Short mmCIF file of C-alpha atoms in Angstrom, two decimals:
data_model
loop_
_atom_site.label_atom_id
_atom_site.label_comp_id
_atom_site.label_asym_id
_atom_site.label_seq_id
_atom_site.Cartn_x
_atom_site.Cartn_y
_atom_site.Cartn_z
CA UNK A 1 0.00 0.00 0.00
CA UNK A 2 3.11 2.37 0.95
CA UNK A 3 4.73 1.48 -2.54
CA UNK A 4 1.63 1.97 -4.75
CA UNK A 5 2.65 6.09 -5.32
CA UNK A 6 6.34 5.31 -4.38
CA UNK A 7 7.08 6.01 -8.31
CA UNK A 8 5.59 9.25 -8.28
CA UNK A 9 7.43 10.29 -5.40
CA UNK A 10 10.71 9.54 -6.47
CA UNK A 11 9.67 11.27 -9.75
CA UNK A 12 8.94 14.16 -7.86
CA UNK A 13 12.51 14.30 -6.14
CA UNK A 14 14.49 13.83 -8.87
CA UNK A 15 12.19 16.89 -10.43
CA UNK A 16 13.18 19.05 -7.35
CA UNK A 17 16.22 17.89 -7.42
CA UNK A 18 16.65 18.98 -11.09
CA UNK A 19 14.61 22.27 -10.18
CA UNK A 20 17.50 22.85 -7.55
CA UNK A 21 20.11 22.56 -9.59
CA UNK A 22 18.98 24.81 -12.03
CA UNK A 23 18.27 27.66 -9.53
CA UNK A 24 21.02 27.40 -7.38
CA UNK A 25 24.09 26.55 -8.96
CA UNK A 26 26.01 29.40 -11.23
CA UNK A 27 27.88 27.12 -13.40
CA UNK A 28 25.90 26.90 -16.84
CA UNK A 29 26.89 23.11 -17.38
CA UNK A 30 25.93 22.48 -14.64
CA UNK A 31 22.40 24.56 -14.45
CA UNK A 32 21.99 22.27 -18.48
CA UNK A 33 22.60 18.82 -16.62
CA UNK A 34 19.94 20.10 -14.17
CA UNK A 35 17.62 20.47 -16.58
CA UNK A 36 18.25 17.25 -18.25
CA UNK A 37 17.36 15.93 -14.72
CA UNK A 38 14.15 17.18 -14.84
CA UNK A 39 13.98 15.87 -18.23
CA UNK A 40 14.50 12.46 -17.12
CA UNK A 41 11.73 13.04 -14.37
CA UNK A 42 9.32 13.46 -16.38
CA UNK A 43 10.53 10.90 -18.71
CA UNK A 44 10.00 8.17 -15.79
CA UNK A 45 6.55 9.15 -15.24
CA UNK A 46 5.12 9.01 -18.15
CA UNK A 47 6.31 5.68 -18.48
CA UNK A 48 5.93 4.75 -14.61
CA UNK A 49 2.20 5.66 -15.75
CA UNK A 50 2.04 3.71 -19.01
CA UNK A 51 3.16 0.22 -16.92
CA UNK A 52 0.27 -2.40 -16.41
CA UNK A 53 0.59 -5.24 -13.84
CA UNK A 54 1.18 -8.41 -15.45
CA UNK A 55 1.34 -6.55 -18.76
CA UNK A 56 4.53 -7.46 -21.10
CA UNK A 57 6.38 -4.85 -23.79
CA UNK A 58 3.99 -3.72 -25.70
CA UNK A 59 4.56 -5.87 -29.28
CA UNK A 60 2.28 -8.14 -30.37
CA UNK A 61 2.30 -12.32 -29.88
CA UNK A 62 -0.14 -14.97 -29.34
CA UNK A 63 -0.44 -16.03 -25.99
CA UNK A 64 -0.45 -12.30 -24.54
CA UNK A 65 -3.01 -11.01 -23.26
CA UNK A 66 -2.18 -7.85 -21.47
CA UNK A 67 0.39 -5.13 -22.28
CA UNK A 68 1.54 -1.59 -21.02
CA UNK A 69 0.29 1.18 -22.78
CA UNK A 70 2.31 1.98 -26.22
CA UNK A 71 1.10 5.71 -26.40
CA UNK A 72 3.84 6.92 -23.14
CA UNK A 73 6.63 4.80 -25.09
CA UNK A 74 5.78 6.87 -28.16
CA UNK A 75 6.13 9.83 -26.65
CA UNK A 76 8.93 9.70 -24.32
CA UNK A 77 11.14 7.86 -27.13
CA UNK A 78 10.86 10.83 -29.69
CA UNK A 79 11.30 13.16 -26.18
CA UNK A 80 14.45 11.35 -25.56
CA UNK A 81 16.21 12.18 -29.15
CA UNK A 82 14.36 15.79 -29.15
CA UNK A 83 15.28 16.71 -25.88
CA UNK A 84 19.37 15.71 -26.65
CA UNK A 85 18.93 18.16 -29.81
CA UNK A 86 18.16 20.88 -27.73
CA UNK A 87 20.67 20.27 -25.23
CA UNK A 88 22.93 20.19 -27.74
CA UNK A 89 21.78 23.28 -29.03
CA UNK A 90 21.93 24.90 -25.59
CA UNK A 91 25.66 23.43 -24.87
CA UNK A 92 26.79 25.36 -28.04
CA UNK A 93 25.70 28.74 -26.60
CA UNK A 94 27.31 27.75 -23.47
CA UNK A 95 30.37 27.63 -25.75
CA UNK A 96 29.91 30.88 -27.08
CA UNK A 97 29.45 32.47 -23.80
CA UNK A 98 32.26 30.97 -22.78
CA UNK A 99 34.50 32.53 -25.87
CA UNK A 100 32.83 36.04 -25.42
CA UNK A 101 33.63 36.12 -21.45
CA UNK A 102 35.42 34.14 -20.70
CA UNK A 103 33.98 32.27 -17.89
CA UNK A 104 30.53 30.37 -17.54
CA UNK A 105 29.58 31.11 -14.65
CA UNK A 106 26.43 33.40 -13.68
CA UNK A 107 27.85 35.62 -11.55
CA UNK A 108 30.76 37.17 -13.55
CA UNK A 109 28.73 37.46 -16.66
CA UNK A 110 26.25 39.51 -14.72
CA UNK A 111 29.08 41.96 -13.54
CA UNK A 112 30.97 42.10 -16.39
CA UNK A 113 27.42 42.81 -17.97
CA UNK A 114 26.81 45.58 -15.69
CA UNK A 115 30.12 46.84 -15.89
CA UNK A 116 29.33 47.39 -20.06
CA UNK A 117 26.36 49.17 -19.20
CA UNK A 118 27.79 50.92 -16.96
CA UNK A 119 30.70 52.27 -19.49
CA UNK A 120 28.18 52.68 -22.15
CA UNK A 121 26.10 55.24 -20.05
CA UNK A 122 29.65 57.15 -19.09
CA UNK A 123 30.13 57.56 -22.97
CA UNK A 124 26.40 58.62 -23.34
CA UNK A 125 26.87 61.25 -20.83
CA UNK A 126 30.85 62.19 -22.16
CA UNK B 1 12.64 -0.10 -6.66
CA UNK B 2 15.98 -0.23 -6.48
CA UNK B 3 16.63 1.24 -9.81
CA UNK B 4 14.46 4.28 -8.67
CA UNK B 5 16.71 4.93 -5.10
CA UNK B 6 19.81 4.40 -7.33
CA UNK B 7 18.56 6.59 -9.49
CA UNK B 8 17.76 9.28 -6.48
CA UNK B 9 21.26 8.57 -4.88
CA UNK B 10 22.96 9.85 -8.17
CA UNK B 11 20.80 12.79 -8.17
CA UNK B 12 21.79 14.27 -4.79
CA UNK B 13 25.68 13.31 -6.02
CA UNK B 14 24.94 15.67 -9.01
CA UNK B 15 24.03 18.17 -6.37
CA UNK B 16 26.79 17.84 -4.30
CA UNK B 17 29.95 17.54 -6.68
CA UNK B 18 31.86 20.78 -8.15
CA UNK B 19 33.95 18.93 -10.00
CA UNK B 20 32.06 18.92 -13.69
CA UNK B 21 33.84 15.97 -14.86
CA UNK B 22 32.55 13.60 -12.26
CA UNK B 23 28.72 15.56 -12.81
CA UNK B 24 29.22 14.49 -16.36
CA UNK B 25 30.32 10.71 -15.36
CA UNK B 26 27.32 10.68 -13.31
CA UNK B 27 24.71 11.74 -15.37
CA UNK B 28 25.85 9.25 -18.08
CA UNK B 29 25.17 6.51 -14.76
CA UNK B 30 22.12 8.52 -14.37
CA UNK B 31 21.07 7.96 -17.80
CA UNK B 32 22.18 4.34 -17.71
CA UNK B 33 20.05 3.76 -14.42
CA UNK B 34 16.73 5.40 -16.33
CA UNK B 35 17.63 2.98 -19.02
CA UNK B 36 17.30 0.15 -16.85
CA UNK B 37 14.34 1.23 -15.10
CA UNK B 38 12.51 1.67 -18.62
CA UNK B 39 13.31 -2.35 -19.44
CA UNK B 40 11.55 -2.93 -16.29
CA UNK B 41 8.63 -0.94 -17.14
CA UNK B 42 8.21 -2.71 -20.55
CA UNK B 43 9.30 0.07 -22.11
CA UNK B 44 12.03 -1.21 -24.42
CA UNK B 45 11.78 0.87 -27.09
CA UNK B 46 12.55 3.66 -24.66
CA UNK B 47 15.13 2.31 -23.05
CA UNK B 48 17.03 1.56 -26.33
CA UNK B 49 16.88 5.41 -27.12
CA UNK B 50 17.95 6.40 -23.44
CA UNK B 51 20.79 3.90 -23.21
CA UNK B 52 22.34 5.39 -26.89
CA UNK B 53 21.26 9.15 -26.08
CA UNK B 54 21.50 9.55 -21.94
CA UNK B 55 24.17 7.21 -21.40
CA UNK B 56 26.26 7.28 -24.43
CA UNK B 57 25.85 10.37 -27.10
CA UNK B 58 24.92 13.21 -24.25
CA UNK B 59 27.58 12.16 -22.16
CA UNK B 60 30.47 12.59 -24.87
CA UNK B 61 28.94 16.32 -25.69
CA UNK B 62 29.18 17.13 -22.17
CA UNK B 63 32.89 16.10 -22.17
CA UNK B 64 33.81 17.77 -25.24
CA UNK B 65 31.77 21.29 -23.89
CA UNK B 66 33.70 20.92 -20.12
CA UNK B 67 37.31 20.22 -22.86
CA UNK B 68 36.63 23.82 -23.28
CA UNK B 69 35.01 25.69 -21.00
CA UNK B 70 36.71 24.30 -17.31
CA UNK B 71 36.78 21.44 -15.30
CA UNK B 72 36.04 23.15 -12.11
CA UNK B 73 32.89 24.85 -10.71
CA UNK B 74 33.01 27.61 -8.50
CA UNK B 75 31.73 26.98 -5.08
CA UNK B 76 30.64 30.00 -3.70
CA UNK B 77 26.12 29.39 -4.41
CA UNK B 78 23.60 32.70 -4.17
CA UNK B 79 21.44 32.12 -1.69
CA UNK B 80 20.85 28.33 -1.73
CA UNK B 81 18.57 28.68 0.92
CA UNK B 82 15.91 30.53 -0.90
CA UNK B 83 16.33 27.81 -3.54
CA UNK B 84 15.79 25.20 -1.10
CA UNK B 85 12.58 26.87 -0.03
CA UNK B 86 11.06 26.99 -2.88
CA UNK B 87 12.25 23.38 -3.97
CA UNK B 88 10.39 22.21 -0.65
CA UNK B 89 7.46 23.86 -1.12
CA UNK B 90 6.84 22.71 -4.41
CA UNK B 91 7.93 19.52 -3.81
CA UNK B 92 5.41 19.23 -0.89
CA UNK B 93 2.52 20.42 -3.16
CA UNK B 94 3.13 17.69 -5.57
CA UNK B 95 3.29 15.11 -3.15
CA UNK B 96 0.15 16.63 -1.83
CA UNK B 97 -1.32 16.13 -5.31
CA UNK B 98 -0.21 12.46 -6.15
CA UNK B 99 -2.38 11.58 -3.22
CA UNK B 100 -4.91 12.12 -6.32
CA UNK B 101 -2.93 9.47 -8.85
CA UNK B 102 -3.97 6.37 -9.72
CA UNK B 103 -1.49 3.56 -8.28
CA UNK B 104 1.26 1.99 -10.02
CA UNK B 105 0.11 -0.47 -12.14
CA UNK B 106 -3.15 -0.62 -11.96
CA UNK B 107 -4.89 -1.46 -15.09
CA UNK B 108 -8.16 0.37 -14.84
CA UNK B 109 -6.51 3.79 -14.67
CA UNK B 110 -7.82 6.51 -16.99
CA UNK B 111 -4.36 6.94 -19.03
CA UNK B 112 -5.29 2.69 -19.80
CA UNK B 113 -8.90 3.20 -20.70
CA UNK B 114 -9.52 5.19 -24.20
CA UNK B 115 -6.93 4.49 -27.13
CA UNK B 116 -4.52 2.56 -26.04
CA UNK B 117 -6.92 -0.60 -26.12
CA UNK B 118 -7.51 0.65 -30.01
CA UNK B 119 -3.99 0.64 -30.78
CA UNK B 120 -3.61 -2.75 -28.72
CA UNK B 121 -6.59 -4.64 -30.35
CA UNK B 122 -6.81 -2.90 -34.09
CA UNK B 123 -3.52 -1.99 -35.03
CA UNK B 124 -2.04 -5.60 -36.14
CA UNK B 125 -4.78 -5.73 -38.46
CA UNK B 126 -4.68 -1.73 -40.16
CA UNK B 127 -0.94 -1.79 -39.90
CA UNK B 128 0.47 -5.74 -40.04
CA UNK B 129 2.68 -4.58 -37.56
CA UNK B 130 3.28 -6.45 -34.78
CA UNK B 131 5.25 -3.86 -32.12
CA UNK B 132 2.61 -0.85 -31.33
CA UNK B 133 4.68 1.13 -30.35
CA UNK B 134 6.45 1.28 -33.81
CA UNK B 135 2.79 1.48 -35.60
CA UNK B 136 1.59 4.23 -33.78
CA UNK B 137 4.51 6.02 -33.69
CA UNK B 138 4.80 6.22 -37.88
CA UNK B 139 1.11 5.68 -38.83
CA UNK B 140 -1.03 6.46 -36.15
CA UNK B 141 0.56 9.28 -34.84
CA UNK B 142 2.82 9.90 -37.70
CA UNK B 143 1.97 14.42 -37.97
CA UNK B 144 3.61 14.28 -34.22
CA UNK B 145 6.37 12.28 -34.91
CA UNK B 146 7.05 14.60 -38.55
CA UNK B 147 6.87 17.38 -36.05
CA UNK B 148 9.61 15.53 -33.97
CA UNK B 149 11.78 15.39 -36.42
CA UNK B 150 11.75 19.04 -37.75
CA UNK B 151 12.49 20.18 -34.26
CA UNK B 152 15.77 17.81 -34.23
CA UNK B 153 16.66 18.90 -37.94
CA UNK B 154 15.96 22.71 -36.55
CA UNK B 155 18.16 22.13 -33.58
CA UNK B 156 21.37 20.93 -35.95
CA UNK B 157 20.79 24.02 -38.06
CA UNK B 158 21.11 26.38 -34.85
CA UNK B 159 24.34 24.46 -34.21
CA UNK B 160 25.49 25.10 -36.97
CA UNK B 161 24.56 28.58 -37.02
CA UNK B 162 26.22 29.16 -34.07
CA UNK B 163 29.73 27.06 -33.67
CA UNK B 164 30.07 26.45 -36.99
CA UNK B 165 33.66 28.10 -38.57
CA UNK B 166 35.37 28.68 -41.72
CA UNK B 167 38.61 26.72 -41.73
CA UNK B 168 41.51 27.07 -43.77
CA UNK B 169 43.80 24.41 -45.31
CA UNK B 170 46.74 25.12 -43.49
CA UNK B 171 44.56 25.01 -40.34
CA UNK B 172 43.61 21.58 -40.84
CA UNK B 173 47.26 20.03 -41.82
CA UNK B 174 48.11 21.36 -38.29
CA UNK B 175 45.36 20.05 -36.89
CA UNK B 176 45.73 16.79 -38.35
CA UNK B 177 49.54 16.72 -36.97
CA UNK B 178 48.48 17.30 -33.93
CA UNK B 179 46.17 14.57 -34.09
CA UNK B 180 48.36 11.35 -35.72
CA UNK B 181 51.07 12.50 -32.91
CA UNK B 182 48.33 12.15 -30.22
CA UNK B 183 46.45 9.13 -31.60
CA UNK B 184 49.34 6.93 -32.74
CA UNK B 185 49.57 5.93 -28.88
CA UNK B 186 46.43 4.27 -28.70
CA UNK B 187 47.26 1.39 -31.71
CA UNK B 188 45.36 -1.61 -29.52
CA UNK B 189 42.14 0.53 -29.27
CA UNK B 190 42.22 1.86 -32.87
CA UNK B 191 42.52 -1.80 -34.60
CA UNK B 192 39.97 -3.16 -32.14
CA UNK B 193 37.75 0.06 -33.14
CA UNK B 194 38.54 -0.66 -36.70
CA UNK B 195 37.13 -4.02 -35.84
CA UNK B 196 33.98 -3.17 -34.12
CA UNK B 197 32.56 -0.19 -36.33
CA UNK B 198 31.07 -2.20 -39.50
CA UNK B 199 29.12 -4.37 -37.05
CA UNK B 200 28.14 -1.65 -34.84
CA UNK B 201 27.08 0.05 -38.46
CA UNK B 202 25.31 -3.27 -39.24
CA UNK B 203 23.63 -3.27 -35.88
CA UNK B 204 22.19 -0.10 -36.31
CA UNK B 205 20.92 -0.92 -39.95
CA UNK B 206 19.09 -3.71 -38.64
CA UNK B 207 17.76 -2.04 -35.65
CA UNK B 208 16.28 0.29 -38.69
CA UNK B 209 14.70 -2.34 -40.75
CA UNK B 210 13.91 -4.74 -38.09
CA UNK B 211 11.79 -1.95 -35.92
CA UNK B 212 8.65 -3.46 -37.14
CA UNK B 213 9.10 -6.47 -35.46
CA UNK B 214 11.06 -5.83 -32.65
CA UNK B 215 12.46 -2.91 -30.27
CA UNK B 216 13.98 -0.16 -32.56
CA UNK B 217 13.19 1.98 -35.33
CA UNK B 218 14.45 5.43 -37.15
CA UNK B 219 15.31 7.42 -33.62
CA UNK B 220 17.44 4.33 -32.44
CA UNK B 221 19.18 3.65 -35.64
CA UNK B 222 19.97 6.85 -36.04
CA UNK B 223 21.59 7.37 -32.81
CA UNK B 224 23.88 4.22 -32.93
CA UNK B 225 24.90 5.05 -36.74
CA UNK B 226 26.09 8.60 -35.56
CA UNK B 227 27.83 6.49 -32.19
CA UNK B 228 29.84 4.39 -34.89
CA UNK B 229 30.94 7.94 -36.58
CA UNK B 230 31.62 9.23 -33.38
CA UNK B 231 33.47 6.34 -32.24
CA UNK B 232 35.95 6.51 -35.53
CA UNK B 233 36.24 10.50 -34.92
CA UNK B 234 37.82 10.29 -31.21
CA UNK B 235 40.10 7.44 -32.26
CA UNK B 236 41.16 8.79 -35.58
CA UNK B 237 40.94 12.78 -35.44
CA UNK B 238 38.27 15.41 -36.78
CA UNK B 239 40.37 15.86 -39.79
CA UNK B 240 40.46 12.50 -40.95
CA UNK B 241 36.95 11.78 -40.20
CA UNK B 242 36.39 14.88 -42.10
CA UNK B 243 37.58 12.99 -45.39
CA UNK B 244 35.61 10.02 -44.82
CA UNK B 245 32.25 12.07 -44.56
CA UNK B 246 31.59 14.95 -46.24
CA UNK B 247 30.06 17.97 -44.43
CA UNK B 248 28.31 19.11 -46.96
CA UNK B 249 27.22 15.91 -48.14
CA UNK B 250 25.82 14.66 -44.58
CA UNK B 251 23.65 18.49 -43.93
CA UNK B 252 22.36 17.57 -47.37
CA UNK B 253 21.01 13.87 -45.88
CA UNK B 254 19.46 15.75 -42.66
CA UNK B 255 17.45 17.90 -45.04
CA UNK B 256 16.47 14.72 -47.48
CA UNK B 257 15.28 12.98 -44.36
CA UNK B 258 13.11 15.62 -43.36
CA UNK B 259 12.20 15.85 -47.26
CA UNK B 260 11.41 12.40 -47.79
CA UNK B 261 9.33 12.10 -44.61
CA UNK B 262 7.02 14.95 -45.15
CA UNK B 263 6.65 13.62 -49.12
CA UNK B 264 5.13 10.35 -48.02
CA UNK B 265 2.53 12.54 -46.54
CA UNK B 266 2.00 15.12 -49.38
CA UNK B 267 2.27 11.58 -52.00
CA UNK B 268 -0.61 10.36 -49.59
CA UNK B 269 -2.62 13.67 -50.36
CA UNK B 270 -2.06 13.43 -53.86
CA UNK B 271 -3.08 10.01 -54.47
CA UNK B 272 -6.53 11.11 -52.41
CA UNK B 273 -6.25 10.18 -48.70
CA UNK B 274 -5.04 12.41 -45.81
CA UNK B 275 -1.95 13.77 -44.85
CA UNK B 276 0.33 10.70 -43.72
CA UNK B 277 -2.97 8.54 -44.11
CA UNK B 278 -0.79 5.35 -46.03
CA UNK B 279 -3.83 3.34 -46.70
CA UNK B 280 -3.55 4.63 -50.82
CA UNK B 281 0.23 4.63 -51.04
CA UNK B 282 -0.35 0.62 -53.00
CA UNK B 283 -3.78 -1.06 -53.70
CA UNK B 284 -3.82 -2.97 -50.96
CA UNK B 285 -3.93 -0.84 -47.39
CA UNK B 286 -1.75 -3.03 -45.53
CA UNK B 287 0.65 -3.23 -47.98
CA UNK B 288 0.35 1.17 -48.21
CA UNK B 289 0.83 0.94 -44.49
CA UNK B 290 3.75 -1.04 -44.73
CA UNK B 291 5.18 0.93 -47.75
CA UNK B 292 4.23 4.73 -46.09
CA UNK B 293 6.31 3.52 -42.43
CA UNK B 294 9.40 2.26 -44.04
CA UNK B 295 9.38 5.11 -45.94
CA UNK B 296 9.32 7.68 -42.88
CA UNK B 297 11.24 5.79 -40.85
CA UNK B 298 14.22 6.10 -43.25
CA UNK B 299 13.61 9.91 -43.16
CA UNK B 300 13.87 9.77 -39.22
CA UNK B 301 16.81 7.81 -39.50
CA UNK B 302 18.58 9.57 -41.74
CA UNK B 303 17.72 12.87 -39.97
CA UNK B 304 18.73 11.78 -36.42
CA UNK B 305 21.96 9.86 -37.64
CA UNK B 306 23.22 13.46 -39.06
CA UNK B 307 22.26 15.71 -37.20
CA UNK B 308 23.96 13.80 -34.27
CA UNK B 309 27.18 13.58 -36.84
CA UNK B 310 26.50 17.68 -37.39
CA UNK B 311 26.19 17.91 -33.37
CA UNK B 312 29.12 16.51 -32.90
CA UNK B 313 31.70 17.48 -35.61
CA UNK B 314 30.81 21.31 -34.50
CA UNK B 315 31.69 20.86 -30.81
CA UNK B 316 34.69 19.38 -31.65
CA UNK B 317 35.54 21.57 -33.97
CA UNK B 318 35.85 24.23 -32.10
CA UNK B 319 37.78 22.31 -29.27
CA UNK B 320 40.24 21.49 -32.44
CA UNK B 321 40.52 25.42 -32.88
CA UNK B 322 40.69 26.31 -29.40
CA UNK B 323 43.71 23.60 -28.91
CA UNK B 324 45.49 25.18 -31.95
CA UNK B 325 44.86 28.60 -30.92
CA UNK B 326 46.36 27.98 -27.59
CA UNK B 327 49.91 25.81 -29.08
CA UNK B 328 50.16 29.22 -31.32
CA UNK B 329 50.06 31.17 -27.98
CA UNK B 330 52.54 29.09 -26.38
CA UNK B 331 54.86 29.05 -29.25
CA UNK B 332 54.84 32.94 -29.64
CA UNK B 333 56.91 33.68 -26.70
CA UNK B 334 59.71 31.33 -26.85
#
């Protein structure tokens, strides 16, 4: 009785833990591996939801008379490939950010950010 | 059960370790662990996809992004304990809210009760295909899965967009120096590499055409082709893998997958059905069915398989540069 939601819960940790990452840590890698945590939460319940007990994969043979739910598979398998694309596409602008200043970390963008504005409303003024 | 506290252990590790490289080891273990946990939720389709993507492909960007950005994470957080907060408190409304859920496994949830027993009970006989998750994928549910596959084709374009950079001849002769000096030291794991790639090619050919019948299909095959490629680029250099395949040849077979996939369903319009609706692709509507899935799923492989190649030959690309840049640097003052 204990166990029957102890799949959601989990799923819920690893999304907080994910969520946690992603606020609290400066470091841009690390903030994108966050988010891929998250990713994977939600991966595992979807498919925690799509299981069936006694069911088998869901692919077709005599003898078989009860199988998990295809639609969750569907979705979370083009999810996986989709959601590595996008990281992919986010890791290259952590590249860039990383050429332009030098650092990936949240903090010393910001000043060095601030510091440009700063400059730029000197010249205004000048 | 296990799987799932494994699974929450390596979490809080992520959490706690500032060292990237081990974060990067870990989520590849992470990703492994979800794979695992998919077999035992009879998703294998699934857990073919996460086991090439989360544990293998994902893991390998990571390392080449941390090559050039840093190993080491600062320490010094903002305010984790506002963070924390706000972590709890959503956390504690979830849990509040899965009180709600239906229980693991229980057949007669809602998610169990409308198409699913459609796709379960009709789709060997519309499609003639015996793994569901295949047939609704490409036929039933074949305008999502199109959609799917421009976002991946749209995500190797912004790569490219943004890493990609024009390289000079010279350039790549130094490049490649650098390379045969580095690579000739690992002879054992080039030959057995040398060995391995056609079948791991092979394997992901028949992981295409077999995906009908068994676990696998365009996304998988894709991703293990572009894992052979990969594999051959770390152990023989950019620049040589660079004359083996073509960069302009492999963005042209990301935009013919896309091409050829969204044709099946304009073919299907012309010859009088819907869009994607294979039933008038041949005379007989199993054998259309048949014809139409092949068809996409050759698009999606081809697609995935380059963009992943794309993916990765701009990362390291710019590594290549950034190493070259730096030996100039050194050189300079001497």
């Amino acid at each position: 009785m204990l166990f029957d939601l102890f799949n959601h819960w989990v799923v819920i940790t690893l999304m907080m833990s994910g969520l946690y990452i992603v606020i609290a840590h400066g470091n841009l890698i690390k903030k994108i591996i966050g988010l891929s945590v998250f990713q994977t939460s939600v991966f595992i319940f979807y498919i925690s939801m799509a299981k069936v007990d006694g069911g088998t994969a869901p692919i077709l043979a005599e003898n078989i008379t009860q199988y998990s739910n295809p639609l969750p598979h569907v979705l979370i398998l083009t999810a996986i490939v989709v959601g590595i694309a996008t990281t992919a596409l986010g890791l290259s602008l952590v590249v860039r950010i990383k050429e332009e200043y030098g650092s990936i970390e949240e903090d010393d963008i910001q000043q060095q950010d601030n510091q440009d504005l700063a400059d730029s409303h000197l010249e205004n003024k000048a | 059960m296990v799987l799932l506290s494994f699974l929450v252990v390596t979490a809080f590790a992520i959490i706690r370790m500032n060292d990237l490289f081990a974060v990067v080891m870990l989520s590849g273990i992470y990703g492994l662990l979800s794979a695992s946990f998919f077999v035992a939720m009879d998703a294998v389709d699934v857990a073919f996809t996460e086991a090439a993507v989360g544990a293998g492909i994902s893991t390998l960007l990571m390392l080449v992004v941390i090559a050039q950005t840093g190993r080491k994470e600062k320490t010094s957080r903002h305010k984790p304990l506002l963070a924390l907060l706000i972590v709890l408190i959503t956390g504690s409304l979830l849990v509040y809210s899965s009180f709600d859920m239906p229980h693991f496994g229980d057949a007669h949830a809602p998610i169990h009760e409308h198409t699913s027993p459609r796709y379960l009970n009709d789709s060997m006989e519309e499609t003639g295909i015996p793994n569901v998750v295949t047939s609704v994928l490409a036929s039933y549910r074949a305008f999502d899965t199109f959609g799917e596959v421009v976002v991946i084709f749209t995500a190797g374009l912004g790569i490219l967009a943004i890493l990609t950079i024009g390289r000079r001849k010279e350039d790549d002769d130094e490049i490649a120096s650098i390379n045969d000096s580095m690579h000739e030291q690992h002879l054992v794991i080039r030959i057995v590499a040398k060995i391995l790639i056609p079948f791991i090619l092979l394997f992901a050919l028949y992981v295409q055409f077999h995906g009908d019948f068994g676990p696998g299909g365009g996304f998988q095959a894709g991703v293990i082709f572009a894992a052979a490629v990969i594999l051959y680029t770390m152990l023989f250099g950019l620049s040589t893998a660079r004359k083996v395949i073509n960069q302009s040849f492999i963005k042209l077979i990301a935009a013919t997958g896309v091409l050829l996939y969204g044709s099946v369903g304009i073919v299907s319009i012309m010859s009088g059905g819907n869009f994607f609706d294979y039933n008038v692709l041949a005379s007989d509507p199993v054998a259309g069915q048949h014809l139409g899935i092949l068809l996409i799923e050759w698009g999606v492989g081809c697609t995935v398989a380059s963009v992943m190649i794309i993916i990765f030959f701009n990362f390291s690309g710019r590594l290549e540069l950034h190493q070259r840049n730096e030996r100039s640097k050194n050189r300079e003052p001497s």
